[in-house]
Short mmCIF file of C-alpha atoms in Angstrom, two decimals:
data_model
loop_
_atom_site.label_atom_id
_atom_site.label_comp_id
_atom_site.label_asym_id
_atom_site.label_seq_id
_atom_site.Cartn_x
_atom_site.Cartn_y
_atom_site.Cartn_z
CA MET Q 237 33.97 40.04 -48.71
CA ILE Q 238 36.16 36.98 -48.07
CA SER Q 239 39.08 39.09 -46.85
CA TYR Q 240 36.74 41.01 -44.54
CA ALA Q 241 35.38 37.77 -43.10
CA LEU Q 242 38.93 36.50 -42.55
CA ARG Q 243 39.89 39.70 -40.72
CA ARG Q 244 36.81 39.42 -38.52
CA VAL Q 245 37.66 35.81 -37.66
CA LEU Q 246 41.25 36.74 -36.76
CA SER Q 247 40.09 39.69 -34.66
CA ALA Q 248 37.70 37.41 -32.77
CA ILE Q 249 40.51 35.11 -31.56
CA PRO Q 250 41.75 37.47 -28.78
CA ILE Q 251 38.15 38.05 -27.68
CA ALA Q 252 37.57 34.31 -27.47
CA LEU Q 253 40.77 33.82 -25.48
CA ILE Q 254 39.82 36.57 -23.02
CA ALA Q 255 36.34 35.07 -22.57
CA VAL Q 256 37.79 31.59 -21.95
CA THR Q 257 40.26 33.02 -19.43
CA VAL Q 258 37.62 34.97 -17.51
CA CYS Q 259 35.20 32.01 -17.40
CA PHE Q 260 37.97 29.63 -16.30
CA PHE Q 261 39.19 31.71 -13.36
CA ILE Q 262 35.72 32.80 -12.20
CA LEU Q 263 34.58 29.18 -12.10
CA ARG Q 264 37.71 27.88 -10.37
CA LEU Q 265 37.71 30.66 -7.78
CA ALA Q 266 34.07 30.03 -6.83
CA PRO Q 267 33.61 28.24 -3.48
CA GLY Q 268 33.06 24.50 -3.52
CA GLY Q 269 34.31 21.80 -5.83
CA PRO Q 270 33.11 18.92 -8.01
CA PHE Q 271 33.87 16.34 -5.31
CA ASP Q 272 32.19 18.12 -2.39
CA GLY Q 273 29.27 15.80 -1.80
CA GLU Q 274 27.13 14.73 1.11
CA ARG Q 275 29.37 11.74 1.75
CA ALA Q 276 32.99 12.59 2.49
CA LEU Q 277 35.52 10.66 0.39
CA PRO Q 278 38.61 9.04 1.90
CA PRO Q 279 41.71 11.25 1.63
CA ASN Q 280 43.52 8.87 -0.73
CA VAL Q 281 40.49 8.69 -3.08
CA MET Q 282 40.18 12.48 -3.06
CA ALA Q 283 43.89 12.84 -3.83
CA ASN Q 284 43.64 10.42 -6.75
CA LEU Q 285 40.61 12.24 -8.16
CA ARG Q 286 42.31 15.61 -7.92
CA ALA Q 287 45.42 14.24 -9.58
CA TYR Q 288 43.41 12.61 -12.39
CA TYR Q 289 41.66 15.91 -13.21
CA ASN Q 290 44.84 17.99 -12.66
CA LEU Q 291 43.26 19.81 -9.73
CA ASP Q 292 46.39 19.18 -7.68
CA GLN Q 293 48.29 21.57 -9.97
CA SER Q 294 48.54 25.30 -9.40
CA LEU Q 295 45.77 27.43 -10.90
CA PRO Q 296 47.95 28.91 -13.69
CA MET Q 297 49.13 25.41 -14.64
CA GLN Q 298 45.53 24.16 -14.71
CA TYR Q 299 44.70 27.04 -17.05
CA LEU Q 300 47.59 26.27 -19.41
CA ILE Q 301 46.66 22.57 -19.50
CA TYR Q 302 43.04 23.45 -20.29
CA VAL Q 303 43.95 25.90 -23.08
CA TRP Q 304 46.40 23.40 -24.59
CA ARG Q 305 43.70 20.70 -24.67
CA LEU Q 306 41.17 23.20 -26.01
CA LEU Q 307 43.46 24.10 -28.92
CA HIS Q 308 43.48 20.39 -29.79
CA GLY Q 309 39.68 20.19 -29.69
CA ASP Q 310 39.51 18.44 -26.32
CA LEU Q 311 36.95 19.92 -23.91
CA GLY Q 312 37.93 17.46 -21.22
CA PRO Q 313 35.94 14.92 -19.19
CA SER Q 314 32.93 15.49 -17.01
CA MET Q 315 33.93 15.49 -13.36
CA VAL Q 316 30.49 14.45 -12.11
CA ILE Q 317 28.93 12.27 -14.85
CA ASP Q 318 31.16 9.22 -14.88
CA GLY Q 319 32.31 7.87 -18.23
CA PHE Q 320 31.28 10.88 -20.33
CA ARG Q 321 33.38 13.57 -21.90
CA VAL Q 322 32.07 17.10 -22.38
CA SER Q 323 32.01 16.69 -26.16
CA ASP Q 324 29.84 13.56 -25.76
CA LEU Q 325 27.27 15.40 -23.64
CA ILE Q 326 27.18 18.33 -26.07
CA ARG Q 327 26.71 15.91 -28.95
CA ILE Q 328 23.76 14.34 -27.12
CA GLY Q 329 21.96 17.45 -25.87
CA PHE Q 330 22.81 20.27 -28.27
CA PRO Q 331 20.86 19.00 -31.33
CA PHE Q 332 17.61 19.15 -29.35
CA THR Q 333 18.47 22.60 -27.98
CA LEU Q 334 19.32 23.84 -31.47
CA THR Q 335 16.10 22.42 -32.93
CA MET Q 336 13.95 24.10 -30.31
CA ALA Q 337 15.82 27.41 -30.57
CA MET Q 338 15.66 27.46 -34.38
CA SER Q 339 11.93 26.68 -34.30
CA ALA Q 340 11.35 29.57 -31.91
CA PHE Q 341 13.64 31.78 -34.02
CA VAL Q 342 11.74 31.18 -37.27
CA VAL Q 343 8.31 31.57 -35.67
CA ALA Q 344 9.26 34.67 -33.67
CA THR Q 345 11.05 36.38 -36.56
CA ALA Q 346 8.11 35.92 -38.93
CA ILE Q 347 5.53 37.03 -36.36
CA GLY Q 348 7.67 39.96 -35.17
CA ILE Q 349 8.26 41.36 -38.67
CA VAL Q 350 4.61 41.08 -39.68
CA ALA Q 351 3.38 42.54 -36.37
CA GLY Q 352 5.83 45.42 -36.60
CA MET Q 353 4.72 46.23 -40.14
CA ILE Q 354 1.04 46.17 -39.17
CA ALA Q 355 1.70 48.42 -36.17
CA ALA Q 356 3.70 50.89 -38.30
CA VAL Q 357 1.11 51.09 -41.07
CA ASN Q 358 -1.64 51.59 -38.46
CA GLN Q 359 0.33 53.99 -36.28
CA ASN Q 360 -1.70 55.42 -33.36
CA LYS Q 361 -4.70 53.24 -34.24
CA TRP Q 362 -6.20 50.32 -32.32
CA PRO Q 363 -4.08 47.60 -34.04
CA ASP Q 364 -1.00 49.53 -33.01
CA TYR Q 365 -2.16 49.82 -29.38
CA VAL Q 366 -3.05 46.10 -29.15
CA LEU Q 367 0.30 45.01 -30.57
CA VAL Q 368 2.20 47.37 -28.26
CA LEU Q 369 0.38 45.84 -25.26
CA VAL Q 370 1.23 42.29 -26.34
CA VAL Q 371 4.82 43.35 -26.98
CA MET Q 372 5.19 44.87 -23.52
CA ILE Q 373 3.92 41.69 -21.88
CA GLY Q 374 6.44 39.62 -23.84
CA VAL Q 375 9.33 41.91 -22.89
CA VAL Q 376 8.48 42.41 -19.21
CA VAL Q 377 7.51 38.87 -18.13
CA PRO Q 378 10.62 36.62 -17.70
CA ASN Q 379 10.60 33.27 -19.48
CA PHE Q 380 10.68 31.14 -16.32
CA LEU Q 381 7.50 32.87 -15.09
CA SER Q 382 5.68 32.67 -18.43
CA ALA Q 383 6.71 29.00 -18.68
CA ALA Q 384 5.17 28.23 -15.29
CA LEU Q 385 1.98 30.13 -16.15
CA LEU Q 386 1.55 28.36 -19.49
CA GLN Q 387 2.18 25.01 -17.82
CA LEU Q 388 -0.46 25.75 -15.22
CA VAL Q 389 -3.11 27.04 -17.63
CA PHE Q 390 -2.72 24.87 -20.73
CA GLY Q 391 -1.10 21.82 -19.17
CA VAL Q 392 -2.81 21.44 -15.80
CA TYR Q 393 -6.16 23.25 -15.92
CA LEU Q 394 -7.20 23.00 -19.58
CA LYS Q 395 -5.07 19.91 -20.37
CA TRP Q 396 -4.73 20.95 -24.01
CA LEU Q 397 -0.97 20.42 -24.16
CA PRO Q 398 1.64 18.41 -22.21
CA ALA Q 399 2.92 20.32 -19.20
CA GLY Q 400 6.43 18.92 -19.57
CA GLY Q 401 8.59 16.00 -20.57
CA TRP Q 402 9.46 14.76 -24.03
CA VAL Q 403 8.31 11.93 -26.29
CA ASN Q 404 10.27 11.33 -29.49
CA GLY Q 405 8.35 12.57 -32.51
CA SER Q 406 5.66 14.36 -30.48
CA LEU Q 407 5.46 17.97 -31.64
CA THR Q 408 2.84 18.82 -29.03
CA HIS Q 409 5.55 18.68 -26.35
CA LEU Q 410 7.35 21.53 -28.13
CA VAL Q 411 4.41 23.94 -28.40
CA LEU Q 412 4.68 25.47 -24.93
CA PRO Q 413 8.51 25.64 -24.79
CA VAL Q 414 8.72 27.19 -28.26
CA THR Q 415 6.00 29.69 -27.32
CA VAL Q 416 7.88 30.72 -24.19
CA LEU Q 417 11.10 31.20 -26.15
CA ALA Q 418 9.51 32.91 -29.14
CA TRP Q 419 7.35 35.47 -27.33
CA PRO Q 420 10.09 37.84 -26.03
CA HIS Q 421 12.04 37.45 -29.29
CA ALA Q 422 8.99 38.31 -31.39
CA ALA Q 423 8.23 41.25 -29.11
CA ARG Q 424 11.68 42.78 -29.54
CA ILE Q 425 11.65 42.26 -33.31
CA SER Q 426 8.21 43.84 -33.64
CA ARG Q 427 9.37 46.91 -31.70
CA LEU Q 428 12.43 47.27 -33.91
CA MET Q 429 10.41 46.72 -37.08
CA ARG Q 430 7.72 49.17 -36.05
CA GLY Q 431 10.16 51.99 -35.30
CA SER Q 432 12.24 51.35 -38.40
CA MET Q 433 9.20 51.07 -40.67
CA ILE Q 434 7.71 54.33 -39.35
CA GLU Q 435 11.00 56.07 -40.09
CA VAL Q 436 11.25 54.60 -43.60
CA LEU Q 437 7.63 55.47 -44.45
CA GLY Q 438 8.46 59.11 -43.75
CA THR Q 439 11.43 59.28 -46.13
CA ASN Q 440 11.43 61.24 -49.37
CA TYR Q 441 11.72 58.26 -51.72
CA VAL Q 442 8.66 56.59 -50.19
CA ARG Q 443 6.64 59.80 -50.53
CA THR Q 444 7.83 60.07 -54.13
CA ALA Q 445 6.71 56.51 -54.84
CA ARG Q 446 3.28 57.27 -53.41
CA SER Q 447 3.01 60.48 -55.43
CA LYS Q 448 3.57 58.45 -58.60
CA GLY Q 449 0.39 56.53 -57.86
CA LEU Q 450 1.86 53.27 -56.54
CA GLY Q 451 -0.42 51.31 -54.24
CA GLU Q 452 0.37 50.94 -50.55
CA ARG Q 453 1.25 47.25 -50.84
CA LEU Q 454 3.60 47.91 -53.76
CA VAL Q 455 5.27 50.76 -51.89
CA LEU Q 456 5.84 48.52 -48.88
CA ALA Q 457 7.12 45.58 -50.94
CA ARG Q 458 9.45 47.53 -53.25
CA HIS Q 459 10.66 50.49 -51.21
CA ALA Q 460 9.96 50.13 -47.47
CA ILE Q 461 10.48 46.57 -46.23
CA LYS Q 462 14.09 46.04 -47.26
CA PRO Q 463 15.62 49.18 -45.66
CA ALA Q 464 13.37 48.74 -42.62
CA LEU Q 465 14.84 45.28 -42.02
CA ILE Q 466 18.37 46.58 -41.35
CA PRO Q 467 17.87 47.19 -37.58
CA VAL Q 468 16.03 43.86 -37.34
CA VAL Q 469 18.89 41.98 -38.99
CA SER Q 470 21.37 43.57 -36.58
CA TYR Q 471 19.36 42.03 -33.75
CA LEU Q 472 18.89 38.57 -35.28
CA GLY Q 473 22.40 37.36 -34.45
CA PRO Q 474 22.27 38.29 -30.75
CA GLY Q 475 18.60 37.27 -30.74
CA LEU Q 476 19.36 33.72 -31.82
CA SER Q 477 22.12 33.48 -29.24
CA TYR Q 478 19.59 34.71 -26.66
CA LEU Q 479 17.23 31.91 -27.69
CA LEU Q 480 19.99 29.32 -27.36
CA THR Q 481 21.05 30.52 -23.91
CA GLY Q 482 17.48 31.19 -22.79
CA SER Q 483 16.55 27.64 -23.71
CA LEU Q 484 18.67 26.40 -20.79
CA VAL Q 485 16.10 27.66 -18.28
CA VAL Q 486 13.13 26.61 -20.42
CA GLU Q 487 14.50 23.08 -20.79
CA GLN Q 488 14.93 22.84 -17.06
CA VAL Q 489 11.36 24.04 -16.39
CA PHE Q 490 9.76 21.71 -18.94
CA GLY Q 491 12.09 18.78 -18.28
CA LEU Q 492 13.40 18.56 -21.85
CA PRO Q 493 16.47 16.51 -22.88
CA GLY Q 494 18.57 19.41 -24.14
CA ILE Q 495 21.92 20.68 -23.07
CA GLY Q 496 20.25 22.87 -20.46
CA LYS Q 497 19.85 20.14 -17.87
CA TYR Q 498 23.55 19.26 -18.16
CA PHE Q 499 24.56 22.91 -17.78
CA ILE Q 500 22.33 23.62 -14.76
CA THR Q 501 23.40 20.42 -13.00
CA ALA Q 502 27.04 21.11 -13.79
CA ALA Q 503 26.83 24.64 -12.42
CA LEU Q 504 25.33 23.38 -9.16
CA ASN Q 505 27.90 20.59 -8.83
CA ARG Q 506 30.91 22.69 -9.96
CA ASP Q 507 31.50 20.41 -12.94
CA TYR Q 508 34.11 22.68 -14.49
CA GLY Q 509 34.37 20.85 -17.80
CA ILE Q 510 30.69 21.00 -18.76
CA VAL Q 511 30.21 24.61 -17.68
CA LEU Q 512 33.30 25.78 -19.58
CA GLY Q 513 32.54 23.63 -22.61
CA THR Q 514 28.97 24.93 -22.88
CA THR Q 515 30.11 28.53 -22.38
CA ILE Q 516 32.76 28.19 -25.09
CA LEU Q 517 30.24 26.63 -27.45
CA TYR Q 518 27.80 29.51 -27.03
CA MET Q 519 30.60 32.05 -27.32
CA PHE Q 520 31.67 30.73 -30.73
CA ILE Q 521 28.04 30.60 -31.85
CA ILE Q 522 27.59 34.28 -30.92
CA LEU Q 523 30.75 35.28 -32.80
CA ALA Q 524 29.68 33.33 -35.89
CA LEU Q 525 26.19 34.83 -35.85
CA ASN Q 526 27.55 38.37 -35.56
CA LEU Q 527 29.81 37.71 -38.54
CA LEU Q 528 26.84 36.43 -40.55
CA VAL Q 529 24.83 39.54 -39.68
CA ASP Q 530 27.65 41.75 -40.97
CA MET Q 531 27.62 39.83 -44.24
CA LEU Q 532 23.87 40.43 -44.64
CA TYR Q 533 24.31 44.20 -44.35
CA ALA Q 534 25.80 44.42 -47.83
CA TRP Q 535 22.71 42.74 -49.30
CA LEU Q 536 20.20 44.88 -47.43
CA ASP Q 537 21.98 48.23 -47.87
CA PRO Q 538 23.82 48.83 -51.18
CA LYS Q 539 25.76 51.65 -49.52
CA VAL Q 540 27.54 49.13 -47.29
CA ARG Q 541 30.58 47.61 -48.94
CA TYR Q 542 33.42 45.75 -47.26
CA ARG Q 543 36.86 46.53 -48.63
#
């Protein structure tokens, strides 16, 4: 298991380098720059700024400088937010983003698994139809639209929950954002769980367990749930990365102090350091989550062994 994990980590290094290279050149080749503002800067000030951030170098040299600093753990300074480095901004905003994403992940995973099991057990009955309808709404409606609708209904009209902003220690400010993030995730998990559970319930060993007189709950607990979770687990890694990246838009809509506001502002202002630093952070999170999912396969399916 350890040797397999080490091989996966080593194989991920070229992928990470390719992703960094693509993001770097796409961002640098985009029109505009970090110092293109409404007020034109004097030529000598512009020259000094470009020299300070190595923008006066050729594009390949800028890339080599960035990769060299990245290998030493330096994500560089922010070109727009004066006095802050990219690592400082990530350290400030990412804990909130991670807390919100993990809350949505736990809630959505639990609801999705239970809903999928209920739909599978009641296949082609009214609970199944109701859950399928709710699932389709969660999958079809984008999070920025559902966020605006929930803000309007529960925050403005009914005034049950805050429509936006953040107060330290106030969990009510997280209800709407977590709901917006969790709904599509729970919908996808419930679809996967429903299809997998229906397939498992039709297998020979489940029919044998029922023929021996085992109750339905015991059959589900001992024989059906664990193998049915395999497709769900394969989605959990990409699903959590989806929640982390999807939280950028949700944070912007609800005005939350996560890393999303830094990323959106940096993308609009061509702040190369923050955009690249955030992209690299999410890339390594996705690789780590996929590795963790592979490790869980051996526990869920005894036939899977890593040699």
